[in-house]
Amino acid sequence: MKNTTLLPYLTAMGIDVFAPRQSTAATTAIIPPTLNWERLQQQAATCQRCSLHQTRTQTVFGVGNRQAALMIIGEAPGFYEDQQGMPFVGRAGQLLTAMLQAIGLAREDVYIANILKCRPPNNRDPLPEEVQSCTPFLEQQITLIQPKLLLAVGRIAAHYLLKQKSSLETLRGKIHYFSKSHTPLIVTFHPAYLLRNPQDKKKALIDLQFVHDTLQPIH
Ligand code: URA
């Protein structure tokens, strides 16, 4: 007989039963990928689904470890990212790198991508139609990587991935799930916000520690 079947009887008999605790480790549903990396990257590079292709220097596909346990999702490329074709290479990127180092991770350990692959003019917020056209690329990346945990940095990424518009403060400090892949997801501040509001860096470090602790049991 299984222990679970016996449990009510043992409990009724006043016998203490010690069972292994359920792991709190994040779990990820597996979605079969439909495109391979090369085809996906090529499609993104030549994409003309929205008007941002007219103003971009190049697309910023994403960078890092394609087997990463942690995938970081930002908003959209800025000036330097558009020039270099890599996400988070400007000042905000340097802060993101330092935040990762604080929990013992190098950029090469994680995968970094954005909601949008092209820079919006003057770094304005992405428009809903741009998000709608572009996010199939991101969703394919998530499917291919199957990360154990997503870290949404900033309001735009969090709101898209969670399909809700709560304040960042409300969203921080909890494990959410990206519904399309059931991937666990944590929210923190965007590093560009932290550059403007350095008093919140301590809170961001608490979030990063939460990321670290959540990843621990599942490495
Ligand atoms: N901000 C983002 O959200 N992404 C980048 O790649 C750079 C700045």
mmCIF file of C-alpha atoms and ligand atoms in Angstrom:
data_model
loop_
_atom_site.group_PDB
_atom_site.id
_atom_site.type_symbol
_atom_site.label_atom_id
_atom_site.label_comp_id
_atom_site.label_asym_id
_atom_site.label_seq_id
_atom_site.Cartn_x
_atom_site.Cartn_y
_atom_site.Cartn_z
ATOM 1 C CA MET A 1 0.000 0.000 0.000
ATOM 2 C CA LYS A 2 1.246 3.506 -0.785
ATOM 3 C CA ASN A 3 2.217 5.823 2.082
ATOM 4 C CA THR A 4 -0.371 8.340 0.891
ATOM 5 C CA THR A 5 -3.108 5.723 1.285
ATOM 6 C CA LEU A 6 -1.849 4.785 4.732
ATOM 7 C CA LEU A 7 -1.457 8.369 5.880
ATOM 8 C CA PRO A 8 -4.984 8.960 7.289
ATOM 9 C CA TYR A 9 -4.742 5.739 9.259
ATOM 10 C CA LEU A 10 -1.297 6.474 10.620
ATOM 11 C CA THR A 11 -2.369 9.989 11.549
ATOM 12 C CA ALA A 12 -5.514 8.660 13.244
ATOM 13 C CA MET A 13 -3.266 6.318 15.191
ATOM 14 C CA GLY A 14 -1.205 9.226 16.388
ATOM 15 C CA ILE A 15 1.846 8.088 14.457
ATOM 16 C CA ASP A 16 4.013 10.894 13.092
ATOM 17 C CA VAL A 17 4.792 10.455 9.428
ATOM 18 C CA PHE A 18 7.782 12.210 7.911
ATOM 19 C CA ALA A 19 7.396 12.608 4.179
ATOM 20 C CA PRO A 20 9.818 14.401 1.875
ATOM 21 C CA ARG A 21 8.690 17.996 1.420
ATOM 22 C CA GLN A 22 7.286 18.926 -1.975
ATOM 23 C CA SER A 23 10.007 20.767 -3.865
ATOM 24 C CA THR A 24 9.325 24.463 -4.227
ATOM 25 C CA ALA A 25 11.552 24.428 -7.277
ATOM 26 C CA ALA A 26 10.078 25.986 -10.350
ATOM 27 C CA THR A 27 8.857 23.625 -13.045
ATOM 28 C CA THR A 28 8.452 24.272 -16.730
ATOM 29 C CA ALA A 29 5.999 22.840 -19.203
ATOM 30 C CA ILE A 30 7.668 21.788 -22.430
ATOM 31 C CA ILE A 31 6.357 23.139 -25.708
ATOM 32 C CA PRO A 32 7.832 21.623 -28.843
ATOM 33 C CA PRO A 33 9.732 24.236 -30.828
ATOM 34 C CA THR A 34 8.549 24.857 -34.361
ATOM 35 C CA LEU A 35 11.572 26.695 -35.762
ATOM 36 C CA ASN A 36 15.262 26.084 -35.197
ATOM 37 C CA TRP A 37 17.574 28.849 -33.990
ATOM 38 C CA GLU A 38 19.055 29.648 -37.371
ATOM 39 C CA ARG A 39 15.678 30.003 -39.106
ATOM 40 C CA LEU A 40 14.255 32.008 -36.249
ATOM 41 C CA GLN A 41 17.225 34.385 -36.166
ATOM 42 C CA GLN A 42 17.114 34.782 -39.928
ATOM 43 C CA GLN A 43 13.380 35.550 -39.869
ATOM 44 C CA ALA A 44 13.887 38.153 -37.163
ATOM 45 C CA ALA A 45 16.797 39.771 -39.018
ATOM 46 C CA THR A 46 14.669 40.350 -42.107
ATOM 47 C CA CYS A 47 11.359 41.019 -40.343
ATOM 48 C CA GLN A 48 9.121 43.789 -41.697
ATOM 49 C CA ARG A 49 6.033 43.029 -39.618
ATOM 50 C CA CYS A 50 5.889 46.524 -38.170
ATOM 51 C CA SER A 51 7.160 49.955 -39.103
ATOM 52 C CA LEU A 52 10.179 49.759 -36.783
ATOM 53 C CA HIS A 53 12.105 47.991 -39.542
ATOM 54 C CA GLN A 54 12.235 51.349 -41.335
ATOM 55 C CA THR A 55 14.187 53.061 -38.582
ATOM 56 C CA ARG A 56 16.328 50.254 -37.161
ATOM 57 C CA THR A 57 20.034 49.879 -37.860
ATOM 58 C CA GLN A 58 19.648 46.157 -37.262
ATOM 59 C CA THR A 59 17.524 43.757 -35.231
ATOM 60 C CA VAL A 60 18.634 42.816 -31.737
ATOM 61 C CA PHE A 61 17.740 39.148 -31.520
ATOM 62 C CA GLY A 62 19.105 38.080 -28.137
ATOM 63 C CA VAL A 63 22.334 36.775 -26.717
ATOM 64 C CA GLY A 64 23.690 34.223 -24.288
ATOM 65 C CA ASN A 65 23.454 30.621 -23.294
ATOM 66 C CA ARG A 66 20.818 28.741 -25.262
ATOM 67 C CA GLN A 67 20.636 26.171 -22.470
ATOM 68 C CA ALA A 68 20.330 28.804 -19.750
ATOM 69 C CA ALA A 69 18.317 28.135 -16.620
ATOM 70 C CA LEU A 70 17.644 31.867 -16.371
ATOM 71 C CA MET A 71 16.295 33.990 -19.220
ATOM 72 C CA ILE A 72 16.147 37.749 -18.779
ATOM 73 C CA ILE A 73 13.585 39.743 -20.713
ATOM 74 C CA GLY A 74 13.831 43.489 -21.170
ATOM 75 C CA GLU A 75 11.834 45.993 -23.144
ATOM 76 C CA ALA A 76 13.441 46.989 -26.430
ATOM 77 C CA PRO A 77 16.846 47.892 -27.831
ATOM 78 C CA GLY A 78 18.130 51.397 -27.169
ATOM 79 C CA PHE A 79 20.650 53.431 -29.134
ATOM 80 C CA TYR A 80 23.746 51.320 -28.388
ATOM 81 C CA GLU A 81 21.879 48.023 -28.779
ATOM 82 C CA ASP A 82 20.596 49.144 -32.191
ATOM 83 C CA GLN A 83 24.158 50.064 -33.189
ATOM 84 C CA GLN A 84 25.795 46.871 -31.906
ATOM 85 C CA GLY A 85 23.016 44.322 -32.472
ATOM 86 C CA MET A 86 23.221 43.072 -28.873
ATOM 87 C CA PRO A 87 20.788 43.564 -25.987
ATOM 88 C CA PHE A 88 21.753 45.514 -22.877
ATOM 89 C CA VAL A 89 25.137 46.862 -23.944
ATOM 90 C CA GLY A 90 24.618 50.484 -22.844
ATOM 91 C CA ARG A 91 24.731 51.886 -19.291
ATOM 92 C CA ALA A 92 21.607 49.965 -18.285
ATOM 93 C CA GLY A 93 23.296 46.841 -19.618
ATOM 94 C CA GLN A 94 26.375 47.457 -17.491
ATOM 95 C CA LEU A 95 24.149 47.696 -14.431
ATOM 96 C CA LEU A 96 22.329 44.506 -15.428
ATOM 97 C CA THR A 97 25.703 42.752 -15.712
ATOM 98 C CA ALA A 98 26.636 43.969 -12.205
ATOM 99 C CA MET A 99 23.276 42.807 -10.823
ATOM 100 C CA LEU A 100 23.891 39.345 -12.255
ATOM 101 C CA GLN A 101 27.422 39.280 -10.854
ATOM 102 C CA ALA A 102 25.975 40.018 -7.420
ATOM 103 C CA ILE A 103 24.372 36.562 -7.495
ATOM 104 C CA GLY A 104 27.356 34.830 -9.062
ATOM 105 C CA LEU A 105 26.123 34.817 -12.656
ATOM 106 C CA ALA A 106 27.976 36.029 -15.728
ATOM 107 C CA ARG A 107 26.154 37.266 -18.809
ATOM 108 C CA GLU A 108 27.303 34.101 -20.562
ATOM 109 C CA ASP A 109 25.376 31.996 -18.031
ATOM 110 C CA VAL A 110 21.998 33.496 -18.914
ATOM 111 C CA TYR A 111 20.053 34.306 -22.073
ATOM 112 C CA ILE A 112 19.052 37.942 -22.592
ATOM 113 C CA ALA A 113 16.328 39.126 -24.963
ATOM 114 C CA ASN A 114 13.769 41.874 -25.288
ATOM 115 C CA ILE A 115 10.045 42.146 -25.966
ATOM 116 C CA LEU A 116 10.868 44.063 -29.160
ATOM 117 C CA LYS A 117 13.725 43.178 -31.518
ATOM 118 C CA CYS A 118 13.924 46.664 -33.019
ATOM 119 C CA ARG A 119 14.584 50.019 -31.405
ATOM 120 C CA PRO A 120 11.574 52.334 -31.139
ATOM 121 C CA PRO A 121 12.481 55.870 -32.283
ATOM 122 C CA ASN A 122 13.802 57.966 -29.381
ATOM 123 C CA ASN A 123 13.369 54.950 -27.109
ATOM 124 C CA ARG A 124 9.646 55.563 -26.789
ATOM 125 C CA ASP A 125 7.475 52.839 -25.220
ATOM 126 C CA PRO A 126 6.603 49.979 -27.566
ATOM 127 C CA LEU A 127 3.187 50.318 -29.197
ATOM 128 C CA PRO A 128 0.673 47.489 -28.665
ATOM 129 C CA GLU A 129 0.768 46.541 -32.359
ATOM 130 C CA GLU A 130 4.590 46.357 -32.265
ATOM 131 C CA VAL A 131 4.436 44.072 -29.240
ATOM 132 C CA GLN A 132 1.854 41.912 -30.943
ATOM 133 C CA SER A 133 3.902 41.600 -34.152
ATOM 134 C CA CYS A 134 7.216 40.975 -32.440
ATOM 135 C CA THR A 135 6.526 38.706 -29.480
ATOM 136 C CA PRO A 136 6.145 35.484 -31.503
ATOM 137 C CA PHE A 137 9.956 35.664 -31.844
ATOM 138 C CA LEU A 138 10.398 35.928 -28.097
ATOM 139 C CA GLU A 139 7.932 33.141 -27.477
ATOM 140 C CA GLN A 140 9.849 30.879 -29.858
ATOM 141 C CA GLN A 141 13.061 31.738 -28.024
ATOM 142 C CA ILE A 142 11.451 30.743 -24.726
ATOM 143 C CA THR A 143 10.257 27.518 -26.316
ATOM 144 C CA LEU A 144 13.720 26.691 -27.649
ATOM 145 C CA ILE A 145 15.568 27.560 -24.439
ATOM 146 C CA GLN A 146 13.026 26.142 -21.983
ATOM 147 C CA PRO A 147 14.511 28.183 -19.155
ATOM 148 C CA LYS A 148 13.718 27.188 -15.597
ATOM 149 C CA LEU A 149 13.007 30.801 -14.713
ATOM 150 C CA LEU A 150 12.202 34.053 -16.495
ATOM 151 C CA LEU A 151 13.234 37.402 -15.056
ATOM 152 C CA ALA A 152 11.171 40.288 -16.423
ATOM 153 C CA VAL A 153 13.033 43.555 -15.994
ATOM 154 C CA GLY A 154 10.692 46.500 -15.963
ATOM 155 C CA ARG A 155 7.065 47.297 -16.482
ATOM 156 C CA ILE A 156 6.806 46.660 -20.230
ATOM 157 C CA ALA A 157 8.216 43.122 -20.045
ATOM 158 C CA ALA A 158 6.268 42.264 -16.893
ATOM 159 C CA HIS A 159 2.974 43.546 -18.250
ATOM 160 C CA TYR A 160 3.324 41.702 -21.521
ATOM 161 C CA LEU A 161 4.429 38.403 -19.989
ATOM 162 C CA LEU A 162 1.821 38.461 -17.224
ATOM 163 C CA LYS A 163 -1.013 39.994 -19.245
ATOM 164 C CA GLN A 164 -1.774 42.353 -16.360
ATOM 165 C CA LYS A 165 -0.968 45.939 -15.569
ATOM 166 C CA SER A 166 -0.304 45.896 -11.826
ATOM 167 C CA SER A 167 2.409 48.172 -10.486
ATOM 168 C CA LEU A 168 5.928 46.803 -10.403
ATOM 169 C CA GLU A 169 5.888 46.990 -6.615
ATOM 170 C CA THR A 170 2.853 44.709 -6.561
ATOM 171 C CA LEU A 171 4.463 42.245 -8.956
ATOM 172 C CA ARG A 172 7.859 42.020 -7.209
ATOM 173 C CA GLY A 173 8.665 39.337 -4.647
ATOM 174 C CA LYS A 174 6.393 36.610 -6.011
ATOM 175 C CA ILE A 175 6.682 33.709 -8.394
ATOM 176 C CA HIS A 176 4.344 34.251 -11.315
ATOM 177 C CA TYR A 177 4.023 32.083 -14.405
ATOM 178 C CA PHE A 178 4.277 32.940 -18.078
ATOM 179 C CA SER A 179 1.038 31.285 -19.111
ATOM 180 C CA LYS A 180 2.067 30.199 -22.632
ATOM 181 C CA SER A 181 4.830 27.897 -21.343
ATOM 182 C CA HIS A 182 3.962 27.813 -17.640
ATOM 183 C CA THR A 183 7.503 29.016 -16.987
ATOM 184 C CA PRO A 184 8.021 30.516 -13.509
ATOM 185 C CA LEU A 185 8.654 34.239 -13.672
ATOM 186 C CA ILE A 186 10.026 36.873 -11.304
ATOM 187 C CA VAL A 187 9.729 40.619 -11.813
ATOM 188 C CA THR A 188 12.236 43.311 -10.919
ATOM 189 C CA PHE A 189 13.037 46.894 -11.840
ATOM 190 C CA HIS A 190 14.457 47.818 -15.212
ATOM 191 C CA PRO A 191 18.138 48.758 -14.840
ATOM 192 C CA ALA A 192 17.490 52.039 -16.700
ATOM 193 C CA TYR A 193 14.938 52.896 -13.995
ATOM 194 C CA LEU A 194 17.540 52.011 -11.354
ATOM 195 C CA LEU A 195 20.028 54.388 -12.970
ATOM 196 C CA ARG A 196 17.473 57.167 -12.495
ATOM 197 C CA ASN A 197 16.340 55.922 -9.059
ATOM 198 C CA PRO A 198 19.433 54.471 -7.365
ATOM 199 C CA GLN A 199 17.619 54.373 -4.010
ATOM 200 C CA ASP A 200 15.760 51.299 -5.336
ATOM 201 C CA LYS A 201 18.938 49.332 -6.089
ATOM 202 C CA LYS A 202 18.703 47.654 -2.674
ATOM 203 C CA LYS A 203 15.233 46.375 -3.536
ATOM 204 C CA ALA A 204 16.576 45.115 -6.869
ATOM 205 C CA LEU A 205 19.282 43.178 -5.039
ATOM 206 C CA ILE A 206 16.614 41.571 -2.868
ATOM 207 C CA ASP A 207 14.848 40.540 -6.105
ATOM 208 C CA LEU A 208 18.086 39.121 -7.498
ATOM 209 C CA GLN A 209 18.639 37.154 -4.308
ATOM 210 C CA PHE A 210 15.112 35.776 -4.767
ATOM 211 C CA VAL A 211 16.085 34.747 -8.311
ATOM 212 C CA HIS A 212 19.196 33.049 -6.944
ATOM 213 C CA ASP A 213 17.253 31.186 -4.244
ATOM 214 C CA THR A 214 14.566 30.104 -6.700
ATOM 215 C CA LEU A 215 17.169 28.731 -9.105
ATOM 216 C CA GLN A 216 19.107 26.886 -6.421
ATOM 217 C CA PRO A 217 17.009 23.738 -6.054
ATOM 218 C CA ILE A 218 16.645 23.331 -9.797
ATOM 219 C CA HIS A 219 20.266 23.602 -10.985
HETATM 220 N N1 URA B 1 16.752 48.396 -22.381
HETATM 221 C C1 URA B 1 16.113 47.239 -22.662
HETATM 222 O O1 URA B 1 15.023 46.976 -22.203
HETATM 223 N N2 URA B 1 16.742 46.396 -23.476
HETATM 224 C C2 URA B 1 17.947 46.612 -23.976
HETATM 225 O O2 URA B 1 18.438 45.767 -24.697
HETATM 226 C C3 URA B 1 18.576 47.819 -23.648
HETATM 227 C C4 URA B 1 17.962 48.694 -22.847
#
